[in-house]
Amino acid sequence: MTNHIETYKGYKASLPFPLMRDMFALRKASFIDRRNWDIDSYLGGQYELDSYDDEDSFYILLAQDRRCTATVRLRPSHCRNFTREQFGFHLPLNGITDMNIWEASRFCINFNMQAHRDRKGLDIRTVSVFHAMVEHGLTYGIDSYEIVIDKAMYRILCRSDWHPTLLNQGTGSQSEATFYCFLPCNVEQLKKLRYIIEKFKTSNNVN
């Protein structure tokens, strides 16, 4: 196994089919097998995908040894999305428009592959996905990402110096606390995430 990680970004039709298939298998292992999520759209089999995995979704995937090791799904919030329809959360009426917001969902990493952790235990693959999200946001004029996360993910974001703005709270399929939040998407945030990545590379002699 190598330490080299490649980043892939794009819509479904533009990404390598074997890598997309591996991503859906990783989602099944992460959400169905490990977390025991009750996902209505999952009807069995080795892949987890739903009706939101269509031509409007943009994916960020990290690949190691040609296998998907981390991923997230992004969708414009003016399209139908998982957050609004499955959790019933809606944007606050404070002048924010859907055109400036994208949804981020289905984040997961492969725990069976080699981890790349810094001294605080933060997996650099996670930070790399976050960094790619902000890069994508700056390219597409995104002000914020809307997310629904649990306590563990909330802590990971804060440790990555990407601090969510809490908008609402609810419960997940296992009665766990969930948080509806915004994540800021700007140049300053990109610099913060890049700093963490560069610091990791320097301390681990990674090119």
Coordinates of C-alpha atoms in Angstrom, one line a residue:
M1 CA 0.0 0.0 0.0
T2 CA 1.3 3.5 -0.9
N3 CA 1.0 6.7 1.0
H4 CA 0.1 8.7 -2.1
I5 CA -3.5 10.0 -2.3
E6 CA -5.1 11.3 -5.4
T7 CA -8.1 13.7 -5.4
Y8 CA -10.9 13.4 -7.9
K9 CA -13.7 16.0 -8.3
G10 CA -16.6 16.1 -10.7
Y11 CA -20.1 15.0 -11.6
K12 CA -20.9 11.3 -11.8
A13 CA -20.5 11.0 -15.6
S14 CA -17.0 12.5 -15.5
L15 CA -15.6 10.3 -12.8
P16 CA -14.0 6.8 -13.3
F17 CA -16.8 4.2 -13.0
P18 CA -14.7 1.7 -10.9
L19 CA -13.9 4.5 -8.4
M20 CA -17.6 5.6 -8.2
R21 CA -18.6 2.0 -7.6
D22 CA -16.0 1.7 -4.9
M23 CA -17.4 4.9 -3.4
F24 CA -20.9 3.5 -3.2
A25 CA -19.5 0.3 -1.5
L26 CA -17.6 2.5 1.0
R27 CA -20.8 4.4 1.8
K28 CA -22.6 1.1 2.4
A29 CA -19.8 -0.1 4.7
S30 CA -19.8 3.2 6.6
F31 CA -23.5 4.0 6.9
I32 CA -25.2 0.6 6.8
D33 CA -22.7 -1.8 8.3
R34 CA -20.8 0.3 10.7
R35 CA -23.3 3.0 11.8
N36 CA -26.5 0.9 11.4
W37 CA -28.3 3.8 9.7
D38 CA -31.9 3.1 8.8
I39 CA -31.9 4.4 5.2
D40 CA -35.2 4.0 3.4
S41 CA -33.7 4.0 -0.1
Y42 CA -31.3 1.1 0.8
L43 CA -32.8 -2.2 -0.5
G44 CA -29.9 -4.5 0.1
G45 CA -26.7 -5.3 -1.8
Q46 CA -23.2 -4.1 -1.6
Y47 CA -23.8 -0.5 -2.6
E48 CA -25.5 2.5 -0.9
L49 CA -27.0 5.1 -3.3
D50 CA -30.2 7.0 -3.5
S51 CA -32.3 9.3 -5.7
Y52 CA -30.0 12.2 -4.9
D53 CA -27.1 10.5 -6.7
D54 CA -28.1 12.0 -10.0
E55 CA -26.7 14.4 -12.5
D56 CA -27.0 17.4 -10.1
S57 CA -24.6 15.9 -7.6
F58 CA -20.9 16.8 -7.5
Y59 CA -18.5 14.4 -5.8
I60 CA -15.1 14.7 -4.1
L61 CA -13.3 11.5 -3.8
L62 CA -9.8 10.6 -2.5
A63 CA -8.2 7.5 -3.9
Q64 CA -5.4 5.5 -2.5
D65 CA -4.1 2.5 -4.5
R66 CA -6.9 3.1 -6.9
R67 CA -9.5 2.6 -4.2
C68 CA -11.8 5.2 -2.7
T69 CA -10.5 6.2 0.7
A70 CA -12.7 9.3 1.5
T71 CA -15.7 11.0 -0.2
V72 CA -18.4 13.6 0.1
R73 CA -21.4 14.5 -2.0
L74 CA -22.3 18.1 -2.9
R75 CA -25.6 19.4 -4.3
P76 CA -26.9 22.9 -5.1
S77 CA -29.6 23.7 -2.5
H78 CA -32.0 25.1 -5.2
C79 CA -32.3 21.4 -6.3
R80 CA -34.2 18.9 -4.2
N81 CA -31.9 17.6 -1.6
F82 CA -31.4 15.1 1.2
T83 CA -31.3 17.7 4.1
R84 CA -34.6 19.3 3.3
E85 CA -36.6 16.2 2.3
Q86 CA -35.3 13.7 4.8
F87 CA -34.7 15.8 7.9
G88 CA -37.3 18.6 7.2
F89 CA -34.8 21.4 7.9
H90 CA -35.2 24.6 6.0
L91 CA -33.1 27.8 5.6
P92 CA -33.8 30.6 8.0
L93 CA -35.7 33.6 6.6
N94 CA -32.8 36.0 6.9
G95 CA -32.2 37.0 3.3
I96 CA -30.0 33.9 2.4
T97 CA -30.9 32.5 -0.9
D98 CA -30.6 28.9 -2.2
M99 CA -28.4 30.0 -5.1
N100 CA -25.5 30.7 -2.7
I101 CA -25.9 27.5 -0.7
W102 CA -24.9 23.9 -1.5
E103 CA -25.7 20.8 0.5
A104 CA -22.9 18.5 1.7
S105 CA -23.8 15.0 2.6
R106 CA -22.6 11.3 2.7
F107 CA -19.2 12.2 4.0
C108 CA -17.2 9.1 5.0
I109 CA -13.6 7.7 5.1
N110 CA -12.4 4.1 4.7
F111 CA -11.2 3.0 8.2
N112 CA -9.8 -0.2 6.8
M113 CA -7.2 1.7 4.8
Q114 CA -4.0 3.3 6.1
A115 CA -4.8 6.3 8.2
H116 CA -2.9 9.6 7.9
R117 CA -3.3 11.2 11.3
D118 CA -1.6 14.3 12.8
R119 CA -0.4 14.5 16.4
K120 CA -3.9 15.5 17.5
G121 CA -5.4 12.4 15.9
L122 CA -7.0 14.3 13.0
D123 CA -7.1 12.3 9.8
I124 CA -5.5 14.3 7.1
R125 CA -7.9 12.7 4.5
T126 CA -10.7 14.4 6.3
V127 CA -9.0 17.8 6.1
S128 CA -8.2 17.2 2.5
V129 CA -11.8 16.6 1.6
F130 CA -12.8 19.8 3.5
H131 CA -10.1 21.7 1.6
A132 CA -11.5 20.4 -1.7
M133 CA -15.0 21.4 -0.6
V134 CA -13.9 25.0 0.0
E135 CA -12.0 25.1 -3.3
H136 CA -15.1 23.9 -5.1
G137 CA -17.2 26.5 -3.2
L138 CA -14.9 29.4 -4.3
T139 CA -15.0 28.2 -7.9
Y140 CA -18.8 28.0 -8.0
G141 CA -19.6 31.1 -5.9
I142 CA -20.8 29.2 -2.9
D143 CA -21.2 31.2 0.4
S144 CA -21.9 28.3 2.7
Y145 CA -22.6 24.5 2.8
E146 CA -25.7 23.3 4.7
I147 CA -25.1 20.1 6.6
V148 CA -26.7 17.7 9.0
I149 CA -24.1 16.1 11.3
D150 CA -23.8 14.3 14.6
K151 CA -21.8 15.2 17.7
A152 CA -18.7 13.3 16.5
M153 CA -18.6 15.2 13.1
Y154 CA -19.3 18.5 14.9
R155 CA -16.1 17.9 16.9
I156 CA -14.1 16.9 13.9
L157 CA -15.1 20.1 12.0
C158 CA -14.1 22.2 15.0
R159 CA -10.7 20.4 15.4
S160 CA -10.2 21.1 11.7
D161 CA -10.8 24.9 12.4
W162 CA -13.9 24.8 10.3
H163 CA -16.5 26.0 12.7
P164 CA -20.2 25.3 11.9
T165 CA -23.0 27.8 12.6
L166 CA -25.8 26.0 14.3
L167 CA -29.3 26.6 12.8
N168 CA -31.4 23.8 14.2
Q169 CA -31.3 20.4 16.0
G170 CA -33.1 17.1 15.5
T171 CA -32.6 13.3 15.8
G172 CA -31.3 10.7 13.4
S173 CA -32.5 7.2 12.7
Q174 CA -30.8 5.8 15.8
S175 CA -32.3 8.6 18.0
E176 CA -28.9 10.3 18.1
A177 CA -28.7 14.1 18.2
T178 CA -28.3 15.8 14.9
F179 CA -27.3 19.4 14.1
Y180 CA -28.4 21.4 11.0
C181 CA -25.5 23.9 10.4
F182 CA -23.9 26.1 7.9
L183 CA -20.2 25.9 7.0
P184 CA -18.5 29.1 5.8
C185 CA -16.9 29.0 2.4
N186 CA -14.3 31.7 1.8
V187 CA -10.6 32.3 1.1
E188 CA -9.8 32.6 4.8
Q189 CA -11.2 29.2 5.5
L190 CA -9.2 27.8 2.6
K191 CA -6.0 29.1 4.2
K192 CA -6.8 27.6 7.5
L193 CA -7.3 24.1 6.0
R194 CA -4.3 24.4 3.8
Y195 CA -2.2 25.3 6.8
I196 CA -3.2 22.1 8.6
I197 CA -2.4 20.0 5.5
E198 CA 1.0 21.7 4.9
K199 CA 1.9 21.3 8.6
F200 CA 1.0 17.6 8.4
K201 CA 3.1 17.1 5.2
T202 CA 6.1 18.9 6.8
S203 CA 6.0 16.8 10.0
N204 CA 5.6 13.6 8.1
N205 CA 8.0 14.3 5.2
V206 CA 5.2 14.0 2.6
N207 CA 5.5 15.7 -0.8

